[in-house]
Coordinates of C-alpha atoms in Angstrom, one line a residue:
Chain A
M13 CA 50.7 11.3 -49.3
W14 CA 48.3 11.0 -52.2
E15 CA 48.3 7.3 -52.1
F16 CA 47.2 7.3 -48.6
V17 CA 43.9 9.8 -50.2
N18 CA 43.2 7.8 -52.9
F19 CA 43.7 4.4 -51.8
Y20 CA 42.5 4.8 -48.0
L21 CA 40.9 8.1 -47.1
I22 CA 38.5 8.6 -50.1
P23 CA 37.6 5.2 -50.0
G24 CA 36.9 5.3 -46.2
L25 CA 34.9 8.4 -47.0
V26 CA 32.7 6.5 -49.4
L27 CA 32.0 4.0 -47.2
G28 CA 31.5 6.2 -44.3
C29 CA 28.5 7.8 -46.6
I30 CA 27.2 4.4 -46.9
Y31 CA 27.0 3.4 -43.7
A32 CA 25.8 7.1 -43.0
L33 CA 22.8 6.7 -44.7
G34 CA 22.4 3.2 -43.3
A35 CA 22.7 4.5 -39.5
L36 CA 20.1 6.8 -40.5
G37 CA 17.2 5.0 -40.7
I38 CA 18.2 2.8 -37.6
T39 CA 18.8 5.5 -35.3
L40 CA 15.2 7.2 -36.4
T41 CA 13.1 4.3 -36.1
F42 CA 15.3 3.6 -32.4
G43 CA 14.6 6.9 -31.6
I44 CA 10.6 7.1 -32.5
L45 CA 9.7 3.4 -32.7
R46 CA 12.0 2.6 -29.4
F47 CA 13.3 -0.4 -31.1
A48 CA 16.3 -1.8 -32.5
N49 CA 15.0 -3.0 -36.0
F50 CA 17.0 -5.6 -37.2
A51 CA 15.2 -5.7 -40.4
H52 CA 16.8 -2.5 -42.0
G53 CA 19.3 -4.0 -43.4
E54 CA 17.1 -6.4 -45.4
V55 CA 14.7 -3.7 -46.4
M56 CA 17.9 -1.7 -47.9
M57 CA 18.6 -5.0 -49.5
L58 CA 15.4 -5.7 -50.9
G59 CA 15.1 -2.1 -52.2
T60 CA 18.5 -2.6 -54.0
Y61 CA 16.8 -5.5 -55.7
L62 CA 14.3 -3.6 -56.4
A63 CA 16.7 -1.0 -58.5
L64 CA 18.6 -3.6 -60.1
T65 CA 15.1 -4.7 -61.5
M66 CA 14.3 -1.0 -63.0
V67 CA 17.9 -1.1 -64.3
W68 CA 16.8 -4.9 -66.2
L69 CA 13.4 -3.3 -67.1
F70 CA 13.9 0.2 -68.4
G71 CA 17.6 0.4 -68.5
L72 CA 17.9 3.1 -66.1
H73 CA 20.5 4.4 -64.7
P74 CA 21.3 2.8 -61.2
L75 CA 21.1 6.4 -59.5
L76 CA 18.1 6.7 -61.3
A77 CA 16.8 3.6 -60.6
A78 CA 17.1 4.3 -57.1
L79 CA 13.9 6.9 -56.8
P80 CA 11.2 4.7 -57.5
A81 CA 12.7 1.5 -55.7
M82 CA 13.1 3.7 -52.8
A83 CA 9.2 4.9 -53.2
L84 CA 8.3 1.4 -53.6
T85 CA 10.2 0.0 -50.5
A86 CA 8.8 2.9 -48.4
L87 CA 5.3 1.7 -49.6
L88 CA 6.1 -2.0 -48.8
M89 CA 7.6 -0.7 -45.1
L90 CA 4.1 0.5 -44.4
G91 CA 2.6 -2.7 -45.2
L92 CA 5.2 -4.3 -43.3
D93 CA 4.8 -2.2 -40.0
R94 CA 0.7 -2.6 -40.4
A95 CA 1.5 -6.3 -39.7
F96 CA 4.4 -7.1 -38.2
F97 CA 5.6 -4.3 -35.8
R98 CA 1.8 -2.2 -35.4
P99 CA 0.2 -5.1 -33.6
F100 CA 3.1 -4.9 -30.9
R101 CA 3.2 -1.3 -30.7
S102 CA 2.2 -1.2 -26.6
A103 CA 3.5 -4.6 -25.9
P104 CA 7.1 -5.0 -24.7
T105 CA 10.1 -3.6 -26.8
I106 CA 11.9 -7.2 -27.1
I107 CA 8.9 -8.9 -29.0
S108 CA 9.1 -5.7 -31.7
V109 CA 12.7 -6.7 -31.8
I110 CA 12.3 -10.1 -32.4
A111 CA 9.4 -9.6 -34.5
S112 CA 12.1 -7.1 -36.6
F113 CA 14.2 -10.6 -36.7
G114 CA 11.9 -12.6 -37.9
L115 CA 11.0 -10.1 -40.5
M116 CA 14.9 -9.7 -41.6
L117 CA 14.6 -13.5 -42.2
M118 CA 11.7 -13.5 -44.4
I119 CA 12.6 -10.9 -46.5
R120 CA 16.0 -12.4 -47.0
S121 CA 14.7 -15.8 -48.0
A122 CA 12.0 -13.8 -50.1
V123 CA 14.6 -12.1 -52.2
Q124 CA 16.7 -15.1 -52.6
V125 CA 13.4 -16.9 -53.7
I126 CA 12.7 -14.5 -56.2
W127 CA 15.9 -13.3 -57.6
G128 CA 18.3 -16.0 -56.8
T129 CA 21.3 -15.8 -54.7
Q130 CA 23.8 -15.0 -57.3
P131 CA 25.8 -11.9 -56.5
R132 CA 24.7 -9.6 -59.4
P133 CA 26.3 -5.8 -61.0
I134 CA 24.3 -3.1 -60.9
L135 CA 26.8 -1.1 -63.0
P136 CA 28.4 -2.8 -65.9
G137 CA 31.7 -2.5 -66.6
V138 CA 34.8 -1.3 -64.5
Q139 CA 35.0 2.6 -64.3
R140 CA 38.6 3.9 -64.5
P141 CA 39.4 6.3 -61.9
Q142 CA 39.9 9.7 -63.0
A143 CA 42.6 12.3 -62.6
W144 CA 41.2 15.6 -60.4
L145 CA 43.5 18.4 -59.1
D146 CA 46.7 17.9 -61.5
G147 CA 46.6 14.2 -61.2
A148 CA 47.3 13.9 -57.4
I149 CA 43.3 12.7 -56.6
L150 CA 42.1 9.8 -58.5
L151 CA 38.6 9.4 -58.0
A152 CA 35.8 7.1 -60.0
P153 CA 32.9 9.0 -61.3
K154 CA 31.0 6.5 -59.1
H155 CA 32.2 7.5 -56.2
V156 CA 31.9 11.3 -56.7
W157 CA 27.9 10.3 -57.3
I158 CA 28.1 8.3 -54.1
L159 CA 29.8 11.9 -52.1
L160 CA 27.1 14.0 -53.8
A161 CA 24.3 12.0 -53.3
T162 CA 24.5 11.3 -49.7
L163 CA 25.2 15.2 -49.1
A164 CA 22.2 16.1 -51.0
I165 CA 20.3 13.7 -49.2
M166 CA 21.7 14.4 -45.4
A167 CA 21.1 18.3 -46.7
A168 CA 17.2 16.9 -47.7
I169 CA 17.1 15.0 -44.1
H170 CA 18.7 17.9 -42.3
L171 CA 15.5 20.0 -44.0
L172 CA 13.0 17.9 -43.3
L173 CA 13.8 17.5 -39.4
T174 CA 14.2 21.1 -38.7
R175 CA 12.1 23.0 -41.2
T176 CA 9.0 20.9 -41.8
R177 CA 6.2 20.4 -39.3
I178 CA 5.9 16.4 -39.6
G179 CA 9.9 16.7 -39.2
K180 CA 9.8 18.8 -36.1
A181 CA 7.0 16.2 -35.1
M182 CA 9.1 13.1 -35.4
R183 CA 11.8 14.9 -33.3
A184 CA 9.1 15.7 -30.5
V185 CA 8.2 12.1 -30.8
A186 CA 11.4 10.7 -30.3
D187 CA 11.8 13.3 -27.3
S188 CA 8.9 12.2 -25.6
P189 CA 5.8 10.1 -27.1
E190 CA 3.7 10.8 -24.3
L191 CA 3.9 14.5 -24.6
A192 CA 3.6 13.8 -27.9
R193 CA 0.2 12.3 -27.4
L194 CA -1.0 15.1 -25.0
T195 CA -0.3 17.4 -27.4
G196 CA -2.0 16.0 -29.8
I197 CA 0.5 15.4 -32.3
P198 CA -0.7 11.7 -34.4
V199 CA 2.0 10.0 -33.3
E200 CA 0.6 6.6 -36.2
T201 CA 1.1 9.1 -38.6
V202 CA 5.0 10.7 -37.3
I203 CA 5.6 6.6 -37.3
R204 CA 4.6 6.3 -40.7
A205 CA 6.7 9.3 -42.0
T206 CA 9.4 7.9 -39.9
W207 CA 9.4 4.4 -42.0
V208 CA 9.2 6.0 -45.0
V209 CA 12.5 7.9 -44.6
A210 CA 13.8 5.1 -43.2
A211 CA 13.5 2.8 -46.0
A212 CA 14.0 5.7 -48.5
T213 CA 17.6 6.4 -46.9
A214 CA 18.3 2.9 -46.5
V215 CA 17.4 1.9 -50.1
A216 CA 19.6 4.7 -51.1
A217 CA 22.2 3.5 -49.2
G218 CA 21.9 0.2 -50.6
V219 CA 21.9 1.3 -54.3
M220 CA 25.0 3.4 -53.7
L221 CA 26.8 0.3 -52.0
A222 CA 25.5 -1.8 -55.3
I223 CA 27.4 0.4 -57.3
D224 CA 30.3 0.3 -55.4
T225 CA 30.4 -3.5 -55.4
Q226 CA 27.6 -5.4 -56.2
V227 CA 24.1 -6.6 -55.3
E228 CA 23.8 -9.7 -53.2
T229 CA 21.5 -11.4 -50.8
M230 CA 23.8 -10.9 -47.6
M231 CA 24.5 -7.4 -48.5
G232 CA 22.0 -6.0 -45.6
F233 CA 23.2 -8.4 -43.1
K234 CA 26.6 -7.3 -43.5
M235 CA 25.7 -3.9 -43.4
L236 CA 23.7 -4.2 -40.0
L237 CA 27.1 -4.5 -37.8
P238 CA 28.3 -1.1 -39.2
M239 CA 25.0 0.7 -39.3
F240 CA 24.1 -0.4 -35.6
A241 CA 27.9 0.3 -34.5
A242 CA 27.7 4.0 -36.3
A243 CA 24.4 4.7 -34.8
I244 CA 25.4 3.5 -31.2
L245 CA 28.9 5.8 -31.7
G246 CA 27.0 8.8 -33.2
G247 CA 24.1 8.4 -29.9
I248 CA 21.0 6.8 -30.4
G249 CA 18.3 8.7 -31.6
R250 CA 20.3 11.4 -32.8
P251 CA 20.6 11.5 -36.5
F252 CA 23.7 13.8 -37.3
G253 CA 25.4 11.6 -34.7
A254 CA 24.6 8.2 -37.0
V255 CA 25.7 10.4 -39.7
A256 CA 29.3 11.4 -38.4
G257 CA 29.2 7.7 -36.4
G258 CA 29.2 6.4 -40.5
L259 CA 31.7 8.3 -41.2
V260 CA 34.1 7.4 -38.7
I261 CA 33.8 3.9 -38.9
G262 CA 34.0 3.7 -42.8
V263 CA 37.1 5.7 -42.5
A264 CA 38.6 3.6 -39.7
E265 CA 37.7 0.7 -41.6
E266 CA 39.8 1.4 -44.3
L267 CA 42.5 3.0 -42.7
S268 CA 43.2 0.1 -40.4
A269 CA 44.7 -1.5 -43.6
Y270 CA 47.2 1.3 -44.0
P271 CA 50.8 0.7 -43.5
W272 CA 51.0 2.7 -40.8
L273 CA 54.2 0.8 -39.2
G274 CA 56.7 -0.7 -41.7
T275 CA 55.4 -1.8 -45.1
A276 CA 52.2 -4.4 -44.1
P277 CA 49.0 -3.3 -43.6
L278 CA 48.7 -2.4 -39.9
L279 CA 45.3 -4.8 -40.2
N280 CA 44.9 -7.3 -42.6
P281 CA 42.0 -6.3 -44.8
A282 CA 39.9 -9.4 -44.2
Y283 CA 40.0 -8.1 -40.6
K284 CA 38.6 -4.3 -40.9
S285 CA 34.7 -5.4 -40.3
G286 CA 36.2 -5.7 -36.8
I287 CA 36.7 -2.4 -36.6
A288 CA 32.9 -1.6 -36.3
F289 CA 32.5 -4.2 -33.8
A290 CA 35.1 -3.2 -31.7
I291 CA 34.2 0.5 -31.6
M292 CA 30.7 -0.5 -31.1
V293 CA 31.9 -2.8 -28.3
A294 CA 33.8 0.1 -26.9
M295 CA 31.2 2.7 -27.0
L296 CA 28.6 0.6 -25.2
V297 CA 31.4 -0.1 -22.0
W298 CA 32.5 3.3 -21.8
R299 CA 30.4 5.8 -23.3
P300 CA 27.0 4.0 -24.0
S301 CA 25.2 7.5 -24.7
G302 CA 27.6 7.9 -27.8
L303 CA 29.3 10.8 -29.0
F304 CA 26.3 13.3 -29.2
R305 CA 24.4 12.0 -25.8
G306 CA 21.9 9.7 -27.3
R307 CA 19.7 7.4 -25.9
V308 CA 21.4 4.8 -23.7
L309 CA 20.2 1.3 -25.0
Chain B
M20 CA -23.5 26.9 -18.2
S21 CA -20.0 25.9 -16.9
V22 CA -16.9 25.3 -19.5
L23 CA -16.2 22.2 -17.1
R24 CA -17.9 19.7 -15.1
L25 CA -17.3 16.6 -13.1
Q26 CA -20.4 15.0 -12.1
D27 CA -20.3 12.3 -9.3
I28 CA -16.9 10.5 -10.9
D29 CA -15.5 7.4 -10.2
A30 CA -12.4 6.9 -11.5
G31 CA -9.0 4.8 -11.6
Y32 CA -6.4 2.7 -12.8
G33 CA -7.8 -0.7 -12.8
D34 CA -10.1 -2.0 -10.7
S35 CA -9.4 0.2 -7.4
P36 CA -10.9 3.4 -7.9
I37 CA -9.2 6.6 -6.4
L38 CA -11.7 9.2 -7.0
R39 CA -15.1 8.2 -5.3
G40 CA -17.9 10.5 -6.3
V41 CA -15.7 13.8 -7.0
S42 CA -17.8 16.7 -8.4
L43 CA -16.4 20.1 -9.5
H44 CA -16.9 23.2 -12.0
V45 CA -14.9 25.5 -13.9
D46 CA -16.9 28.6 -15.0
P47 CA -16.3 31.2 -17.5
G48 CA -12.9 33.0 -16.5
E49 CA -12.8 31.5 -13.1
V50 CA -9.4 30.0 -11.8
V51 CA -10.4 26.9 -9.7
V52 CA -7.4 25.4 -7.6
V53 CA -7.6 22.1 -6.1
I54 CA -6.0 21.2 -2.9
G55 CA -5.6 18.3 -0.7
P56 CA -2.7 16.0 0.9
N57 CA -0.5 13.7 -1.2
G58 CA -2.8 10.8 -2.9
A59 CA -5.9 12.6 -2.5
G60 CA -6.5 12.1 -6.0
K61 CA -6.2 15.5 -7.3
S62 CA -3.7 15.0 -10.0
T63 CA -5.8 11.7 -11.0
A64 CA -9.0 14.4 -11.7
L65 CA -7.1 16.2 -14.1
K66 CA -5.9 12.9 -15.5
A67 CA -9.6 11.7 -15.4
V68 CA -10.6 14.6 -17.4
F69 CA -7.7 14.1 -19.8
G70 CA -8.6 10.7 -21.0
L71 CA -5.3 9.3 -19.5
L72 CA -7.5 6.7 -16.9
N73 CA -10.5 4.9 -16.9
I74 CA -13.8 7.1 -15.5
T75 CA -16.0 4.1 -13.9
A76 CA -18.8 6.1 -13.3
G77 CA -20.3 9.9 -13.4
K78 CA -19.7 12.3 -16.3
V79 CA -17.2 14.9 -17.7
L80 CA -19.0 17.6 -19.3
L81 CA -17.5 20.5 -21.5
E82 CA -19.9 23.1 -21.9
D83 CA -22.7 21.3 -22.9
R84 CA -20.9 18.3 -24.5
E85 CA -20.1 14.8 -22.9
I86 CA -15.8 13.8 -23.1
T87 CA -16.2 11.4 -20.6
N88 CA -13.6 8.8 -21.3
T89 CA -12.3 10.5 -24.3
P90 CA -8.8 9.7 -25.4
P91 CA -6.4 12.8 -25.0
E92 CA -5.3 13.4 -28.6
R93 CA -9.2 14.1 -29.4
V94 CA -9.7 15.9 -26.1
V95 CA -6.8 18.3 -26.9
R96 CA -9.0 18.8 -30.4
Q97 CA -11.9 19.9 -28.2
G98 CA -10.2 23.0 -26.9
V99 CA -8.8 21.6 -23.6
C100 CA -4.8 21.6 -22.9
Y101 CA -3.1 19.9 -19.9
V102 CA 0.2 20.7 -19.1
P103 CA 1.3 17.8 -16.9
Q104 CA 3.7 18.0 -13.8
T105 CA 6.6 16.6 -14.9
G106 CA 8.0 16.3 -18.7
N107 CA 5.7 18.7 -20.3
V108 CA 8.3 20.5 -22.6
F109 CA 10.3 18.6 -25.3
V110 CA 13.9 18.9 -24.0
S111 CA 15.5 18.6 -27.4
L112 CA 13.4 20.7 -29.5
T113 CA 13.8 24.5 -29.3
V114 CA 11.4 26.9 -27.4
Q115 CA 9.8 28.2 -30.6
E116 CA 9.7 24.4 -32.3
N117 CA 8.0 23.8 -28.6
L118 CA 5.1 26.4 -29.1
E119 CA 4.9 25.3 -32.6
M120 CA 4.2 21.4 -31.5
G121 CA 1.3 23.3 -29.3
A122 CA -0.3 24.3 -32.4
Y123 CA -0.1 20.8 -34.5
V124 CA -3.8 20.5 -34.1
R125 CA -4.6 24.2 -35.3
R126 CA -5.5 24.2 -38.9
D127 CA -5.4 27.9 -39.2
D128 CA -2.6 30.0 -39.2
W129 CA -1.2 30.1 -35.9
R130 CA 1.4 32.7 -36.2
P131 CA -0.3 35.5 -35.1
R132 CA -1.0 33.4 -32.0
L133 CA 2.8 32.7 -31.8
K134 CA 3.4 36.5 -31.4
E135 CA 0.6 36.9 -28.4
I136 CA 2.1 34.3 -26.9
Y137 CA 6.0 36.1 -27.3
E138 CA 3.8 39.2 -26.0
M139 CA 2.9 37.6 -23.3
F140 CA 5.9 35.8 -22.1
P141 CA 8.9 38.2 -23.3
D142 CA 11.9 35.9 -21.9
L143 CA 10.7 33.4 -24.0
A144 CA 11.1 35.7 -27.1
E145 CA 14.4 35.8 -25.8
K146 CA 15.7 32.4 -26.0
R147 CA 13.1 31.0 -28.9
N148 CA 16.1 29.3 -30.6
Q149 CA 17.5 27.7 -27.7
P150 CA 16.5 24.2 -26.6
A151 CA 14.1 24.4 -23.9
G152 CA 16.0 21.2 -22.3
S153 CA 18.6 24.1 -21.5
L154 CA 16.3 26.2 -19.5
S155 CA 15.6 26.7 -16.0
G156 CA 12.7 24.8 -14.2
G157 CA 10.5 28.1 -14.5
Q158 CA 11.3 28.9 -17.5
R159 CA 10.4 25.5 -18.9
Q160 CA 6.8 25.7 -17.2
M161 CA 6.3 28.8 -18.8
V162 CA 7.5 27.0 -22.3
A163 CA 4.8 24.2 -21.5
M164 CA 2.1 26.7 -20.6
G165 CA 3.1 28.9 -23.5
K166 CA 2.9 25.6 -25.7
A167 CA -1.0 24.8 -24.3
L168 CA -1.7 28.5 -24.4
M169 CA -1.1 28.2 -28.6
L170 CA -4.4 26.4 -29.1
D171 CA -6.1 29.3 -27.6
P172 CA -7.9 26.8 -25.3
R173 CA -11.2 26.8 -24.0
I174 CA -10.0 25.5 -20.5
L175 CA -6.5 24.9 -19.3
L176 CA -5.6 22.1 -16.5
L177 CA -2.2 22.7 -14.5
D178 CA -1.2 19.9 -12.6
E179 CA 1.1 21.3 -9.9
P180 CA 3.1 23.8 -12.1
T181 CA 5.1 24.9 -9.2
A182 CA 6.5 21.5 -7.9
G183 CA 10.1 21.5 -7.6
L184 CA 10.5 25.2 -7.8
S185 CA 12.3 27.7 -5.8
P186 CA 9.4 30.4 -4.0
R187 CA 11.0 33.0 -6.1
Y188 CA 9.8 31.2 -9.0
R189 CA 6.7 30.0 -7.3
G190 CA 5.7 33.5 -6.8
E191 CA 6.3 34.3 -10.8
I192 CA 4.3 31.2 -11.9
F193 CA 0.9 32.1 -9.7
Q194 CA 1.6 35.5 -11.2
T195 CA 1.8 34.4 -14.7
V196 CA -1.4 31.6 -14.2
K197 CA -3.2 34.6 -12.9
R198 CA -2.0 36.7 -16.6
I199 CA -3.1 34.1 -18.5
N200 CA -6.7 33.9 -16.9
A201 CA -7.0 37.6 -17.3
A202 CA -6.5 37.0 -20.8
G203 CA -9.8 34.8 -21.4
V204 CA -8.8 31.4 -20.5
P205 CA -10.6 29.4 -17.5
I206 CA -7.9 27.6 -15.5
L207 CA -8.2 24.3 -13.6
M208 CA -5.0 23.9 -10.9
V209 CA -4.1 21.3 -8.9
E210 CA -1.5 22.5 -6.4
Q211 CA 0.6 21.7 -3.3
N212 CA 1.4 25.1 -2.2
A213 CA -2.3 25.4 -0.7
R214 CA -1.5 29.3 0.3
Q215 CA -0.1 31.0 -2.7
A216 CA -2.3 29.1 -5.0
L217 CA -5.8 29.8 -2.8
A218 CA -4.7 33.5 -3.2
I219 CA -4.9 33.6 -6.5
A220 CA -8.0 31.3 -6.8
D221 CA -11.5 32.2 -7.5
R222 CA -12.8 29.0 -6.1
A223 CA -11.2 25.9 -4.4
Y224 CA -12.2 22.2 -3.7
V225 CA -10.2 20.3 -1.5
L226 CA -9.9 16.5 -1.7
V227 CA -9.2 14.1 0.8
D228 CA -9.0 10.7 0.3
G229 CA -10.5 10.8 -3.3
Q230 CA -13.7 12.6 -2.2
N231 CA -14.9 16.0 -2.2
R232 CA -14.2 17.6 1.7
H233 CA -14.7 21.3 1.5
E234 CA -15.1 24.0 -1.1
G235 CA -15.5 27.4 -1.5
T236 CA -13.9 30.8 -3.0
G237 CA -10.1 31.4 -2.2
A238 CA -10.7 33.5 0.5
Q239 CA -13.4 31.4 2.5
L240 CA -10.8 28.3 2.2
L241 CA -8.1 30.8 3.2
A242 CA -10.2 31.6 6.8
D243 CA -11.5 28.0 7.2
P244 CA -9.8 26.7 10.5
E245 CA -9.8 23.0 9.4
V246 CA -8.1 23.7 6.1
A247 CA -5.5 26.1 7.7
R248 CA -5.1 23.3 10.0
M249 CA -4.6 20.6 7.0
F250 CA -2.6 22.5 4.9
L251 CA -1.5 26.0 5.4
G252 CA 0.3 25.1 8.4
A253 CA -0.1 26.0 12.1
K254 CA 0.0 30.0 11.5
G255 CA -3.8 30.2 9.5

């Protein structure tokens, strides 16, 4: 029982939190800008390298280093939007999608040139799991950080979207850009706010993934599929759907390796990333609006 | 001075004009109704005022300022509010959030205005925390009008507010339009339900084929045999 919780459920939740944070940005940008941003994973990776650099330069704790990295990446994202997405605002969606694809390749190559392709740890050493609840639950401190930080960020996003003027305007633009314009909501300002939130949450997800594993230049690309799967599962354009979708996919991936039948893992762990893909395809075929009635791709 | 004046407007999409030499005006305190057959350019006239399509000749004056071809986001800031026929509320936002968005361009404190709107539309106050998408068609129109009124507009443009509503709601909407007007807001309204619309209009215009055909007070047009034949059914 506790083995199930400690080695499958909790790692699933940790992974799910990371997916959820990543999927949040995808679903927000899709809802407001109406295109699938393939560069999202790479923005996450770039921000994680910036955080790694802060760790090297100033000896910061990775979670602290994430804050300036989030701010820097958000600024950079505004510049990238100006250069690569804004010229295509009124062009057909596919052009923005292709632009994001190109941007993805450019960012990855730039990072590989600057930082090299070798994987690097952001948190040195190995953390031993600590016993909680009389030793029933084993949990490494870094996993506690990840769970708590994700909760804090989700709460902040929730307040942003439901309590602030710009957050409500973001939801209004996601609802109907035309009506938002007629109402006098400055759509470009809302788009910039969206990029800032998307970049910041992506970097948070990237740093957490790096704390859990390591920093490498393919991390963004590998995250892309589960993040999109989570966004689609939750319903495109539904922030809380993306969070739920991320958690479901993270947990499903880890639980797929549990020895449900007999003693061998149900699914060889090497194939677990196939779970996200299977869920995404199944949703697109049977319920493209996702669990929370989002927009159909 | 008129609140809003269209002078010999040619307007349309691309090169082919839909409106040809249309003139109309709204004086302070008036409800002005535009009727006409489908495709006469009634809605086009509202869209032209709001900068949603290109005016190729003539001009639009808001009081004494020219606003010809000003884009919608700037026209709003000058105090012109436009309620489109469909898609006029943010369906996933609550009623109150819709009203707040209506006040987005206000720099001052909009909360007193929100209270006034709730007094004007008690139904909305009751449903303030419900998503606008969960309301009936008539109630959505109320939200859309309330949202526009949050700005304290100098003039309100309504595009067929009763389209697709049941007769019961239609009457309610026309009563609401009169109430809004009684509170001092001039209204320019395009309508299909000509008889009911003319009944509440101070003045009205008949557009046919993108041109002015008739104008007069609501009562005059209701009594006009040609208008009756064209729009009011056989019995007028």
